[in-house]
């Protein structure tokens, strides 16, 4: 454990660390060895997760986490495929991938590291930022209601969409385990603190 913690380049106290710890623990509890799984991500703070969860891992092209994960699963359906994504990317920039993944229902687990802002680009409002929050792009306050990703996922046909909170480690890990064992597309939206940019 020490070795992967030493490699981490997130800000001190970033709660992303708890999330990848829970993912690693979920894999180990379920006996899914590193050669039987692939973790996929792309750029942003949460995108670094794939570098910290033993092999096999892929940090893919801009916004193409899901197409890459889909290709991996179709090439070898025996692999456990887990992808991590941020709230800004998943629910904002690449929203169409989200909707179609729910509808397609391939056996892939999506972990959304929801820090309610675009953290890598230093704290702009995202689709899940609370209405009253001050951010770089909402200097007075955010004027739009955050949307509910679980509701949208279910409406789009996702049969497993759950929330978790990184402060409740054991519960978060159990929900991730459930999501991995669910046969079909599963989403876990994990609420997390971002000490550097989230001030609410
Ligand atoms: C189409 C497009 N617009 C803007 C960017 C710049 N960009 C890279 S990462 C990022 C923030 C991502 O935020 P989020 O998905 O919430 O991840 P976090 O850094 O908070 O973990 C943005 C805006 C981009 N990569 N692609
Ligand atoms: S900016 Fe926020 S999410 Fe990104 S590493 Fe720092 S604390 Fe973590
Ligand atoms: Mg974010």
Short mmCIF file of C-alpha atoms and ligand atoms in Angstrom, two decimals:
data_model
loop_
_atom_site.label_atom_id
_atom_site.label_comp_id
_atom_site.label_asym_id
_atom_site.label_seq_id
_atom_site.Cartn_x
_atom_site.Cartn_y
_atom_site.Cartn_z
CA UNK A 1 0.00 0.00 0.00
CA UNK A 2 2.86 2.34 0.84
CA UNK A 3 4.22 2.21 -2.67
CA UNK A 4 1.05 3.35 -4.43
CA UNK A 5 0.46 6.08 -1.84
CA UNK A 6 3.99 7.35 -2.43
CA UNK A 7 3.28 7.72 -6.16
CA UNK A 8 0.18 9.85 -5.75
CA UNK A 9 0.37 13.34 -7.25
CA UNK A 10 -2.98 14.70 -6.10
CA UNK A 11 -3.14 17.63 -3.66
CA UNK A 12 -2.60 16.70 -0.02
CA UNK A 13 -5.94 15.63 1.51
CA UNK A 14 -7.55 15.05 -1.88
CA UNK A 15 -10.41 12.63 -1.31
CA UNK A 16 -9.78 10.94 -4.65
CA UNK A 17 -7.26 8.88 -2.71
CA UNK A 18 -10.02 7.36 -0.56
CA UNK A 19 -11.98 6.44 -3.67
CA UNK A 20 -9.18 4.55 -5.36
CA UNK A 21 -8.38 2.88 -2.08
CA UNK A 22 -11.98 1.64 -1.94
CA UNK A 23 -11.79 0.44 -5.56
CA UNK A 24 -8.58 -1.48 -4.81
CA UNK A 25 -10.16 -3.00 -1.71
CA UNK A 26 -13.31 -3.95 -3.65
CA UNK A 27 -11.20 -5.78 -6.24
CA UNK A 28 -9.29 -7.58 -3.54
CA UNK A 29 -12.45 -8.54 -1.56
CA UNK A 30 -13.98 -9.94 -4.74
CA UNK A 31 -10.79 -11.83 -5.62
CA UNK A 32 -10.47 -10.08 -8.99
CA UNK A 33 -6.77 -10.23 -9.78
CA UNK A 34 -4.95 -7.54 -11.72
CA UNK A 35 -4.60 -9.64 -14.89
CA UNK A 36 -8.39 -10.10 -15.02
CA UNK A 37 -9.33 -6.44 -14.88
CA UNK A 38 -8.81 -3.19 -16.77
CA UNK A 39 -9.21 0.29 -15.30
CA UNK A 40 -9.83 3.03 -17.86
CA UNK A 41 -9.71 6.82 -17.50
CA UNK A 42 -8.53 9.96 -19.27
CA UNK A 43 -7.17 13.37 -18.26
CA UNK A 44 -8.25 15.45 -15.20
CA UNK A 45 -7.63 15.01 -11.48
CA UNK A 46 -9.80 11.92 -11.17
CA UNK A 47 -8.33 10.63 -14.45
CA UNK A 48 -5.09 9.83 -12.70
CA UNK A 49 -6.90 7.03 -10.86
CA UNK A 50 -6.03 4.45 -13.50
CA UNK A 51 -2.33 5.06 -12.83
CA UNK A 52 -2.72 4.17 -9.18
CA UNK A 53 -4.77 0.96 -9.41
CA UNK A 54 -2.38 -1.83 -10.47
CA UNK A 55 -2.34 -3.12 -14.02
CA UNK A 56 -4.02 -3.34 -16.45
CA UNK A 57 -4.86 0.32 -16.89
CA UNK A 58 -5.39 2.76 -19.73
CA UNK A 59 -5.37 6.55 -19.70
CA UNK A 60 -7.09 7.13 -23.01
CA UNK A 61 -7.68 9.94 -25.50
CA UNK A 62 -9.62 13.07 -24.62
CA UNK A 63 -13.13 12.13 -23.57
CA UNK A 64 -12.88 8.62 -24.89
CA UNK A 65 -12.94 6.67 -21.64
CA UNK A 66 -16.21 5.01 -22.45
CA UNK A 67 -15.52 4.10 -26.11
CA UNK A 68 -12.21 2.61 -24.98
CA UNK A 69 -13.83 0.69 -22.09
CA UNK A 70 -16.53 -0.56 -24.49
CA UNK A 71 -13.90 -1.81 -26.91
CA UNK A 72 -12.01 -3.62 -24.11
CA UNK A 73 -15.18 -5.32 -22.89
CA UNK A 74 -16.23 -6.38 -26.38
CA UNK A 75 -12.73 -7.69 -27.18
CA UNK A 76 -12.64 -9.81 -24.04
CA UNK A 77 -15.97 -10.15 -22.18
CA UNK A 78 -14.24 -12.14 -19.41
CA UNK A 79 -12.40 -9.06 -18.17
CA UNK A 80 -13.79 -6.89 -15.39
CA UNK A 81 -13.84 -3.38 -16.84
CA UNK A 82 -14.05 -0.37 -14.55
CA UNK A 83 -13.78 3.24 -15.64
CA UNK A 84 -13.38 6.43 -13.63
CA UNK A 85 -14.56 9.83 -14.72
CA UNK A 86 -15.14 13.31 -13.29
CA UNK A 87 -18.48 15.08 -12.89
CA UNK A 88 -17.51 17.81 -15.35
CA UNK A 89 -16.58 15.38 -18.08
CA UNK A 90 -19.20 12.72 -17.52
CA UNK A 91 -22.21 14.98 -17.00
CA UNK A 92 -21.04 18.00 -18.99
CA UNK A 93 -18.52 17.77 -21.81
CA UNK A 94 -19.18 14.12 -22.76
CA UNK A 95 -22.80 13.79 -21.69
CA UNK A 96 -23.84 11.86 -24.80
CA UNK A 97 -21.54 8.97 -23.88
CA UNK A 98 -23.33 8.78 -20.53
CA UNK A 99 -26.80 8.49 -22.05
CA UNK A 100 -25.82 5.89 -24.64
CA UNK A 101 -23.87 3.80 -22.13
CA UNK A 102 -26.98 3.61 -19.92
CA UNK A 103 -29.05 2.51 -22.90
CA UNK A 104 -26.48 0.01 -24.23
CA UNK A 105 -26.15 -1.71 -20.84
CA UNK A 106 -22.76 -3.38 -21.40
CA UNK A 107 -21.20 -4.94 -18.31
CA UNK A 108 -18.94 -2.01 -17.37
CA UNK A 109 -18.70 -0.21 -14.02
CA UNK A 110 -18.48 3.57 -14.03
CA UNK A 111 -17.17 5.40 -11.01
CA UNK A 112 -17.89 9.12 -11.13
CA UNK A 113 -15.61 11.06 -8.79
CA UNK A 114 -18.01 13.92 -8.12
CA UNK A 115 -16.22 16.87 -6.52
CA UNK A 116 -18.89 19.25 -7.91
CA UNK A 117 -16.39 21.27 -9.95
CA UNK A 118 -13.92 21.18 -12.82
CA UNK A 119 -10.92 20.74 -10.55
CA UNK A 120 -8.09 20.11 -13.00
CA UNK A 121 -8.82 23.43 -14.68
CA UNK A 122 -8.86 25.11 -11.24
CA UNK A 123 -12.42 25.22 -9.99
CA UNK A 124 -15.11 26.14 -12.52
CA UNK A 125 -18.79 25.23 -12.00
CA UNK A 126 -19.85 21.80 -13.26
CA UNK A 127 -23.33 20.28 -13.80
CA UNK A 128 -23.38 19.11 -10.16
CA UNK A 129 -22.27 22.38 -8.50
CA UNK A 130 -24.89 23.48 -5.91
CA UNK A 131 -27.06 26.45 -6.85
CA UNK A 132 -25.61 28.87 -4.32
CA UNK A 133 -21.94 28.00 -4.74
CA UNK A 134 -19.26 30.55 -5.66
CA UNK A 135 -16.80 29.29 -8.26
CA UNK A 136 -14.44 30.87 -10.79
CA UNK A 137 -17.20 30.90 -13.40
CA UNK A 138 -19.95 31.85 -10.93
CA UNK A 139 -18.24 34.61 -8.90
CA UNK A 140 -21.49 35.78 -7.21
CA UNK A 141 -23.28 32.45 -7.00
CA UNK A 142 -24.28 29.59 -9.28
CA UNK A 143 -27.65 30.38 -10.82
CA UNK A 144 -28.55 26.95 -12.17
CA UNK A 145 -29.84 23.98 -10.22
CA UNK A 146 -27.49 20.99 -10.18
CA UNK A 147 -28.96 18.06 -12.03
CA UNK A 148 -29.54 14.65 -10.57
CA UNK A 149 -27.28 12.10 -12.32
CA UNK A 150 -29.00 9.10 -10.76
CA UNK A 151 -32.41 10.20 -12.02
CA UNK A 152 -31.02 10.82 -15.51
CA UNK A 153 -29.20 7.46 -15.56
CA UNK A 154 -32.36 5.61 -14.59
CA UNK A 155 -34.44 7.46 -17.17
CA UNK A 156 -31.84 6.52 -19.80
CA UNK A 157 -32.23 2.83 -18.95
CA UNK A 158 -29.46 2.20 -16.40
CA UNK A 159 -30.48 -0.61 -14.02
CA UNK A 160 -27.78 0.11 -11.41
CA UNK A 161 -27.21 3.75 -10.47
CA UNK A 162 -26.26 4.52 -6.89
CA UNK A 163 -24.75 7.29 -4.82
CA UNK A 164 -21.88 6.96 -2.36
CA UNK A 165 -19.85 9.34 -0.25
CA UNK A 166 -16.10 9.00 0.13
CA UNK A 167 -16.32 9.95 3.80
CA UNK A 168 -18.30 6.73 4.44
CA UNK A 169 -15.51 4.41 3.36
CA UNK A 170 -17.03 0.99 4.18
CA UNK A 171 -20.38 1.83 2.58
CA UNK A 172 -18.65 3.27 -0.50
CA UNK A 173 -16.54 0.12 -0.89
CA UNK A 174 -19.61 -2.14 -0.58
CA UNK A 175 -21.52 -0.15 -3.20
CA UNK A 176 -18.52 -0.38 -5.55
CA UNK A 177 -18.46 -4.15 -5.01
CA UNK A 178 -22.18 -4.38 -5.79
CA UNK A 179 -21.63 -2.33 -8.94
CA UNK A 180 -18.77 -4.56 -10.11
CA UNK A 181 -20.81 -7.74 -9.59
CA UNK A 182 -23.92 -6.29 -11.26
CA UNK A 183 -24.35 -7.82 -14.73
CA UNK A 184 -24.78 -4.78 -16.92
CA UNK A 185 -23.83 -1.14 -16.93
CA UNK A 186 -23.46 0.29 -13.44
CA UNK A 187 -22.78 3.80 -12.19
CA UNK A 188 -21.65 4.88 -8.76
CA UNK A 189 -21.67 8.64 -8.25
CA UNK A 190 -19.24 9.30 -5.39
CA UNK A 191 -19.47 12.60 -3.59
CA UNK A 192 -15.99 13.81 -2.65
CA UNK A 193 -14.26 16.81 -1.15
CA UNK A 194 -11.76 18.83 -3.20
CA UNK A 195 -9.88 20.85 -0.56
CA UNK A 196 -8.18 23.02 -3.18
CA UNK A 197 -11.24 24.34 -5.04
CA UNK A 198 -14.48 23.28 -3.38
CA UNK A 199 -15.45 25.86 -0.78
CA UNK A 200 -18.96 24.62 0.00
C1 LIG B 1 -13.96 19.44 -24.88
C2 LIG B 1 -13.03 19.84 -23.75
N1 LIG B 1 -13.22 21.04 -23.14
C3 LIG B 1 -12.40 21.39 -22.12
C4 LIG B 1 -11.39 20.55 -21.70
C5 LIG B 1 -10.44 20.99 -20.60
N2 LIG B 1 -10.58 20.17 -19.42
C6 LIG B 1 -9.71 19.17 -19.14
S1 LIG B 1 -9.97 18.46 -17.65
C7 LIG B 1 -11.27 19.52 -17.36
C8 LIG B 1 -11.98 19.47 -16.05
C9 LIG B 1 -12.60 18.17 -15.78
O1 LIG B 1 -13.42 18.25 -14.62
P1 LIG B 1 -13.99 16.94 -14.00
O2 LIG B 1 -14.43 16.02 -15.06
O3 LIG B 1 -15.01 17.30 -12.98
O4 LIG B 1 -12.70 16.27 -13.32
P2 LIG B 1 -11.89 16.70 -12.01
O5 LIG B 1 -10.66 17.41 -12.49
O6 LIG B 1 -12.77 17.58 -11.18
O7 LIG B 1 -11.56 15.40 -11.36
C10 LIG B 1 -11.49 20.37 -18.44
C11 LIG B 1 -12.53 21.44 -18.52
C12 LIG B 1 -11.25 19.35 -22.36
N3 LIG B 1 -10.30 18.51 -22.01
N4 LIG B 1 -12.08 19.01 -23.38
S1 LIG B 2 -7.67 20.00 -7.28
FE1 LIG B 2 -9.15 18.97 -5.93
S2 LIG B 2 -9.69 17.04 -6.95
FE2 LIG B 2 -7.81 17.84 -7.89
S3 LIG B 2 -6.12 16.82 -6.79
FE3 LIG B 2 -6.48 18.80 -5.79
S4 LIG B 2 -7.95 18.38 -4.13
FE4 LIG B 2 -7.98 16.63 -5.56
MG1 LIG B 3 -14.86 17.34 -10.96
#
